[in-house]
PDB file of C-alpha atoms and ligand atoms in Angstrom:
ATOM      1  CA  MET W 418      -6.444   7.765  -4.955  1.00 96.00           C
ATOM      2  CA  GLN W 419      -9.880   8.656  -2.935  1.00 97.00           C
ATOM      3  CA  LEU W 420     -11.259   6.836  -0.365  1.00 98.00           C
ATOM      4  CA  ASN W 421     -14.276   8.248   1.351  1.00 97.00           C
ATOM      5  CA  TYR W 422     -14.373   5.408   4.750  1.00 97.00           C
ATOM      6  CA  ILE W 423     -14.354   2.006   5.438  1.00 98.00           C
ATOM      7  CA  GLU W 424     -16.720   0.478   4.096  1.00 97.00           C
ATOM      8  CA  HIS W 425     -16.401  -2.717   5.971  1.00 97.00           C
ATOM      9  CA  ILE W 426     -13.823  -5.605   7.586  1.00 98.00           C
ATOM     10  CA  GLY W 427     -14.175  -9.535   6.263  1.00 98.00           C
ATOM     11  CA  ILE W 428     -13.181 -11.768   8.665  1.00 98.00           C
ATOM     12  CA  ALA W 429     -12.160 -15.163   7.109  1.00 98.00           C
ATOM     13  CA  VAL W 430     -13.950 -17.815  10.320  1.00 98.00           C
ATOM     14  CA  LYS W 431     -14.806 -21.531   9.347  1.00 98.00           C
ATOM     15  CA  ASP W 432     -18.690 -21.352  11.227  1.00 98.00           C
ATOM     16  CA  LEU W 433     -21.146 -18.307  10.320  1.00 98.00           C
ATOM     17  CA  THR W 434     -23.372 -19.416  12.543  1.00 98.00           C
ATOM     18  CA  ALA W 435     -20.720 -20.362  15.886  1.00 98.00           C
ATOM     19  CA  ALA W 436     -19.030 -16.160  14.751  1.00 98.00           C
ATOM     20  CA  ILE W 437     -22.196 -14.634  14.154  1.00 98.00           C
ATOM     21  CA  LYS W 438     -23.707 -15.822  18.587  1.00 98.00           C
ATOM     22  CA  TYR W 439     -20.111 -14.447  19.806  1.00 98.00           C
ATOM     23  CA  TYR W 440     -20.634 -11.534  17.682  1.00 98.00           C
ATOM     24  CA  GLU W 441     -24.838 -10.718  19.013  1.00 98.00           C
ATOM     25  CA  GLU W 442     -23.848 -12.718  21.885  1.00 98.00           C
ATOM     26  CA  VAL W 443     -20.406 -10.782  23.245  1.00 98.00           C
ATOM     27  CA  LEU W 444     -20.004  -8.125  21.096  1.00 98.00           C
ATOM     28  CA  GLY W 445     -23.770  -7.357  21.353  1.00 98.00           C
ATOM     29  CA  LEU W 446     -23.566  -6.457  17.283  1.00 98.00           C
ATOM     30  CA  THR W 447     -26.866  -6.607  15.367  1.00 98.00           C
ATOM     31  CA  CYS W 448     -26.326  -9.351  12.085  1.00 98.00           C
ATOM     32  CA  TYR W 449     -28.372  -7.945   9.855  1.00 97.00           C
ATOM     33  CA  SER W 450     -28.101  -9.506   6.661  1.00 97.00           C
ATOM     34  CA  ILE W 451     -26.991 -12.935   5.368  1.00 97.00           C
ATOM     35  CA  GLU W 452     -25.865 -13.493   1.842  1.00 94.00           C
ATOM     36  CA  GLU W 453     -24.607 -16.280  -0.132  1.00 94.00           C
ATOM     37  CA  VAL W 454     -21.830 -15.101  -2.648  1.00 90.00           C
ATOM     38  CA  SER W 455     -22.018 -17.595  -5.293  1.00 90.00           C
ATOM     39  CA  GLU W 456     -19.176 -15.727  -7.376  1.00 86.00           C
ATOM     40  CA  GLN W 457     -16.919 -15.701  -4.248  1.00 90.00           C
ATOM     41  CA  GLN W 458     -17.788 -18.926  -3.191  1.00 95.00           C
ATOM     42  CA  VAL W 459     -18.530 -17.502   0.524  1.00 95.00           C
ATOM     43  CA  LYS W 460     -21.391 -17.580   2.735  1.00 96.00           C
ATOM     44  CA  THR W 461     -21.705 -14.261   4.572  1.00 96.00           C
ATOM     45  CA  ALA W 462     -23.430 -12.192   7.501  1.00 97.00           C
ATOM     46  CA  PHE W 463     -22.529  -8.278   7.992  1.00 97.00           C
ATOM     47  CA  PHE W 464     -23.196  -6.171  11.035  1.00 98.00           C
ATOM     48  CA  LYS W 465     -22.928  -2.247  11.745  1.00 97.00           C
ATOM     49  CA  ILE W 466     -20.479  -0.052  13.483  1.00 96.00           C
ATOM     50  CA  GLY W 467     -20.983   3.585  13.177  1.00 95.00           C
ATOM     51  CA  GLN W 468     -20.011   4.154   9.095  1.00 92.00           C
ATOM     52  CA  THR W 469     -18.473   1.146   9.428  1.00 96.00           C
ATOM     53  CA  LYS W 470     -19.411  -2.504   8.632  1.00 97.00           C
ATOM     54  CA  ILE W 471     -18.429  -6.364   9.287  1.00 98.00           C
ATOM     55  CA  GLU W 472     -18.523  -9.089   7.458  1.00 97.00           C
ATOM     56  CA  LEU W 473     -17.675 -12.679   7.998  1.00 98.00           C
ATOM     57  CA  LEU W 474     -17.077 -15.333   5.684  1.00 98.00           C
ATOM     58  CA  GLU W 475     -17.460 -18.982   5.994  1.00 98.00           C
ATOM     59  CA  SER W 476     -16.488 -20.651   2.266  1.00 98.00           C
ATOM     60  CA  THR W 477     -18.642 -22.351   0.552  1.00 97.00           C
ATOM     61  CA  SER W 478     -15.504 -24.344  -0.819  1.00 95.00           C
ATOM     62  CA  PRO W 479     -12.218 -25.554   0.225  1.00 92.00           C
ATOM     63  CA  GLU W 480     -10.603 -24.316  -3.605  1.00 94.00           C
ATOM     64  CA  GLY W 481     -12.405 -20.585  -3.448  1.00 96.00           C
ATOM     65  CA  PRO W 482     -10.494 -17.529  -1.853  1.00 96.00           C
ATOM     66  CA  VAL W 483     -11.859 -17.703   1.838  1.00 97.00           C
ATOM     67  CA  GLY W 484     -11.252 -21.781   1.284  1.00 97.00           C
ATOM     68  CA  LYS W 485      -7.742 -21.953   0.087  1.00 97.00           C
ATOM     69  CA  PHE W 486      -6.876 -18.482   3.000  1.00 98.00           C
ATOM     70  CA  ILE W 487      -8.672 -20.041   5.748  1.00 97.00           C
ATOM     71  CA  GLU W 488      -6.258 -23.542   4.814  1.00 97.00           C
ATOM     72  CA  LYS W 489      -2.978 -21.751   4.779  1.00 96.00           C
ATOM     73  CA  LYS W 490      -3.642 -19.081   7.568  1.00 96.00           C
ATOM     74  CA  GLY W 491      -5.841 -20.276   9.446  1.00 97.00           C
ATOM     75  CA  GLU W 492      -9.194 -17.607  10.549  1.00 98.00           C
ATOM     76  CA  GLY W 493      -8.908 -14.085  10.988  1.00 98.00           C
ATOM     77  CA  ILE W 494      -8.637 -10.879   9.145  1.00 98.00           C
ATOM     78  CA  HIS W 495      -9.323 -11.322   5.475  1.00 98.00           C
ATOM     79  CA  HIS W 496      -9.673  -8.063   3.846  1.00 98.00           C
ATOM     80  CA  ILE W 497      -9.987  -3.725   4.940  1.00 98.00           C
ATOM     81  CA  ALA W 498     -12.942  -2.383   2.444  1.00 98.00           C
ATOM     82  CA  PHE W 499     -13.209   1.558   1.120  1.00 98.00           C
ATOM     83  CA  ALA W 500     -15.904   3.485   0.198  1.00 98.00           C
ATOM     84  CA  VAL W 501     -14.268   4.956  -3.299  1.00 98.00           C
ATOM     85  CA  ASN W 502     -16.489   7.207  -5.583  1.00 97.00           C
ATOM     86  CA  ASP W 503     -16.267   6.313  -9.824  1.00 97.00           C
ATOM     87  CA  ILE W 504     -14.469   2.781  -8.573  1.00 98.00           C
ATOM     88  CA  GLU W 505     -13.383   2.764 -12.088  1.00 98.00           C
ATOM     89  CA  ALA W 506     -11.668   5.939 -11.873  1.00 98.00           C
ATOM     90  CA  GLN W 507      -9.822   4.522  -8.116  1.00 98.00           C
ATOM     91  CA  LEU W 508      -8.720   1.328 -10.218  1.00 98.00           C
ATOM     92  CA  SER W 509      -7.098   3.556 -12.852  1.00 98.00           C
ATOM     93  CA  ASP W 510      -5.266   5.677 -10.308  1.00 98.00           C
ATOM     94  CA  ALA W 511      -3.965   2.588  -8.686  1.00 98.00           C
ATOM     95  CA  ALA W 512      -2.695   0.687 -12.188  1.00 98.00           C
ATOM     96  CA  SER W 513      -1.118   3.797 -12.991  1.00 98.00           C
ATOM     97  CA  LYS W 514       0.835   3.844  -9.631  1.00 97.00           C
ATOM     98  CA  SER W 515       2.392   0.044 -10.654  1.00 97.00           C
ATOM     99  CA  ILE W 516       0.237  -2.176  -7.691  1.00 98.00           C
ATOM    100  CA  GLN W 517      -1.513  -4.633  -9.363  1.00 98.00           C
ATOM    101  CA  LEU W 518      -4.686  -5.476  -9.387  1.00 98.00           C
ATOM    102  CA  ILE W 519      -6.452  -8.109  -9.073  1.00 98.00           C
ATOM    103  CA  ASP W 520      -9.842  -6.871 -11.195  1.00 97.00           C
ATOM    104  CA  HIS W 521      -8.772  -4.731 -13.395  1.00 97.00           C
ATOM    105  CA  THR W 522     -13.063  -3.676 -13.980  1.00 97.00           C
ATOM    106  CA  PRO W 523     -15.761  -3.944 -10.833  1.00 97.00           C
ATOM    107  CA  ARG W 524     -17.803  -7.047 -10.639  1.00 94.00           C
ATOM    108  CA  LYS W 525     -20.858  -6.972  -8.336  1.00 90.00           C
ATOM    109  CA  GLY W 526     -20.625  -7.783  -4.789  1.00 88.00           C
ATOM    110  CA  ALA W 527     -22.189  -8.631  -1.306  1.00 85.00           C
ATOM    111  CA  GLU W 528     -25.287  -5.736  -0.805  1.00 86.00           C
ATOM    112  CA  GLY W 529     -25.060  -4.989  -4.469  1.00 87.00           C
ATOM    113  CA  LEU W 530     -21.936  -2.693  -4.578  1.00 93.00           C
ATOM    114  CA  ASP W 531     -19.710  -2.505  -7.379  1.00 96.00           C
ATOM    115  CA  ILE W 532     -16.451  -3.863  -6.091  1.00 96.00           C
ATOM    116  CA  ALA W 533     -12.555  -4.728  -6.631  1.00 98.00           C
ATOM    117  CA  PHE W 534      -9.572  -5.508  -4.760  1.00 98.00           C
ATOM    118  CA  LEU W 535      -6.101  -4.942  -5.164  1.00 98.00           C
ATOM    119  CA  HIS W 536      -3.763  -8.074  -4.846  1.00 98.00           C
ATOM    120  CA  PRO W 537      -2.057  -8.249  -0.913  1.00 98.00           C
ATOM    121  CA  LYS W 538       1.039  -8.550  -2.882  1.00 97.00           C
ATOM    122  CA  SER W 539       1.198  -4.836  -3.366  1.00 97.00           C
ATOM    123  CA  THR W 540      -0.389  -3.343  -0.420  1.00 98.00           C
ATOM    124  CA  PHE W 541       1.628  -4.659   1.692  1.00 98.00           C
ATOM    125  CA  GLY W 542      -0.743  -8.091   2.740  1.00 97.00           C
ATOM    126  CA  VAL W 543      -3.662  -6.845   3.278  1.00 98.00           C
ATOM    127  CA  LEU W 544      -6.028  -7.359   0.449  1.00 98.00           C
ATOM    128  CA  THR W 545      -7.463  -4.515  -0.325  1.00 98.00           C
ATOM    129  CA  GLU W 546     -11.237  -4.596  -1.697  1.00 98.00           C
ATOM    130  CA  LEU W 547     -12.330  -0.782  -3.388  1.00 98.00           C
ATOM    131  CA  CYS W 548     -16.591  -0.682  -2.583  1.00 97.00           C
ATOM    132  CA  GLU W 549     -18.726   2.075  -4.590  1.00 97.00           C
ATOM    133  CA  ASN W 550     -22.182   2.190  -4.170  1.00 93.00           C
ATOM    134  CA  LYS W 551     -23.825   3.210  -7.660  1.00 89.00           C
ATOM    135  CA  ASN W 552     -26.842   3.397  -6.234  1.00 82.00           C
ATOM    136  CA  VAL W 553     -26.384   6.561  -4.025  1.00 75.00           C
ATOM    137  CA  ASN W 554     -23.398   8.156  -6.133  1.00 56.00           C
TER     138      ASN W 554
HETATM  139  N1  LIG F1707      -4.937 -11.550   2.514  1.00 96.62           N
HETATM  140  C1  LIG F1707      -3.102 -11.495   2.237  1.00 96.62           C
HETATM  141  N2  LIG F1707      -2.574 -12.156   1.883  1.00 96.62           N
HETATM  142  C2  LIG F1707      -3.056 -13.138   1.173  1.00 96.62           C
HETATM  143  C3  LIG F1707      -4.981 -12.869   1.171  1.00 96.62           C
HETATM  144  C4  LIG F1707      -5.318 -11.923   1.528  1.00 96.62           C
HETATM  145  N3  LIG F1707      -6.526 -12.022   1.615  1.00 96.62           N
HETATM  146  N4  LIG F1707      -4.475 -14.226   1.007  1.00 96.62           N
HETATM  147  C5  LIG F1707      -4.011 -14.686  -0.285  1.00 96.62           C
HETATM  148  N5  LIG F1707      -3.221 -14.009   0.322  1.00 96.62           N
HETATM  149  C6  LIG F1707      -1.828 -14.747   0.356  1.00 96.62           C
HETATM  150  C7  LIG F1707      -1.521 -16.141   0.309  1.00 96.62           C
HETATM  151  O1  LIG F1707      -0.325 -16.149   1.429  1.00 96.62           O
HETATM  152  C8  LIG F1707       0.193 -15.924  -0.517  1.00 96.62           C
HETATM  153  O2  LIG F1707       1.320 -15.468  -0.718  1.00 96.62           O
HETATM  154  P1  LIG F1707       2.011 -16.753  -0.366  1.00 96.62           P
HETATM  155  O3  LIG F1707       2.863 -16.423  -1.723  1.00 96.62           O
HETATM  156  O4  LIG F1707       3.633 -15.242   0.272  1.00 96.62           O
HETATM  157  O5  LIG F1707       2.542 -17.920   0.388  1.00 96.62           O
HETATM  158  C9  LIG F1707      -0.624 -15.095  -1.434  1.00 96.62           C
HETATM  159  O6  LIG F1707      -1.589 -14.458  -1.486  1.00 96.62           O
HETATM  160  C10 LIG F1707      -1.301 -16.222  -3.703  1.00 96.62           C
HETATM  161  O7  LIG F1707      -2.143 -16.803  -2.477  1.00 96.62           O
HETATM  162  P2  LIG F1707      -3.002 -18.399  -3.634  1.00 96.62           P
HETATM  163  O8  LIG F1707      -3.944 -18.860  -1.772  1.00 96.62           O
HETATM  164  O9  LIG F1707      -2.305 -18.784  -4.348  1.00 96.62           O
HETATM  165  O10 LIG F1707      -4.031 -17.682  -3.550  1.00 96.62           O
HETATM  166  P3  LIG F1707      -4.955 -17.105  -4.880  1.00 96.62           P
HETATM  167  O11 LIG F1707      -2.910 -16.351  -5.778  1.00 96.62           O
HETATM  168  O12 LIG F1707      -4.963 -18.320  -5.732  1.00 96.62           O
HETATM  169  O13 LIG F1707      -5.680 -16.702  -4.406  1.00 96.62           O
HETATM  170  C11 LIG F1707      -6.164 -13.476  -4.774  1.00 96.62           C
HETATM  171  C12 LIG F1707      -4.987 -14.852  -3.769  1.00 96.62           C
HETATM  172  C13 LIG F1707      -5.487 -12.391  -3.513  1.00 96.62           C
HETATM  173  C14 LIG F1707      -5.361 -12.993  -5.254  1.00 96.62           C
HETATM  174  C15 LIG F1707      -7.401 -13.924  -4.288  1.00 96.62           C
HETATM  175  O14 LIG F1707      -7.745 -14.601  -2.724  1.00 96.62           O
HETATM  176  C16 LIG F1707      -8.522 -12.929  -5.067  1.00 96.62           C
HETATM  177  O15 LIG F1707      -9.121 -12.939  -5.541  1.00 96.62           O
HETATM  178  N6  LIG F1707      -9.197 -12.286  -3.219  1.00 96.62           N
HETATM  179  C17 LIG F1707     -10.098 -11.805  -4.249  1.00 96.62           C
HETATM  180  C18 LIG F1707     -11.764 -12.152  -3.686  1.00 96.62           C
HETATM  181  C19 LIG F1707     -11.575 -12.280  -2.314  1.00 96.62           C
HETATM  182  O16 LIG F1707     -10.984 -12.521  -0.844  1.00 96.62           O
HETATM  183  N7  LIG F1707     -13.087 -12.699  -1.893  1.00 96.62           N
HETATM  184  C20 LIG F1707     -14.450 -13.251  -1.103  1.00 96.62           C
HETATM  185  C21 LIG F1707     -14.867 -12.292  -0.274  1.00 96.62           C
HETATM  186  C22 LIG F1707     -15.915 -11.763  -1.147  1.00 96.62           C
HETATM  187  C23 LIG F1707     -16.650 -10.002  -0.300  1.00 96.62           C
HETATM  188  O17 LIG F1707     -16.501  -9.705   0.191  1.00 96.62           O
HETATM  189  O18 LIG F1707     -17.891  -9.972  -1.358  1.00 96.62           O
END
């Protein structure tokens, strides 16, 4: 596989407003976007730090992936996302190395990116996201 850089780190929080306040008032970052991704049952808030983003995730449903995660593990780091070119080729490469794919074909995520997840059971416990901005490649 070929990964370009860490696109974002996803952090599961119970209360988006309270978490944004911490990232802004304590860490001094600026929230530049709040977006609901209904397909993923999350509301997201984004911050930029260098080339990398922090994505805060509040679940909009207890049955969604982030709702279930918080129920089991509590708040904290939920996933790491790598920017890639040719996301389909990266997925085929991962599959050829026996990595379990959650998404066999990319879907649309926050900020209009094409995204796909690798299952944490085959990535040493870290839910791994690949994302490609097809508008710039
Ligand atoms: N990191 C590490 N492990 C995780 C995890 C995560 N984020 N989420 C779930 N797991 C683990 C659970 O702890 C559980 O482990 P055990 O079997 O040892 O208890 C196992 O995976 C199964 O968990 P589950 O609660 O039964 O959940 P599901 O199998 O239904 O779903 C997963 C797990 C990863 C397939 C699902 O959360 C998923 O499809 N995630 C990808 C989509 C997503 O997370 N979207 C939200 C972010 C969207 C965005 O960034 O815009």
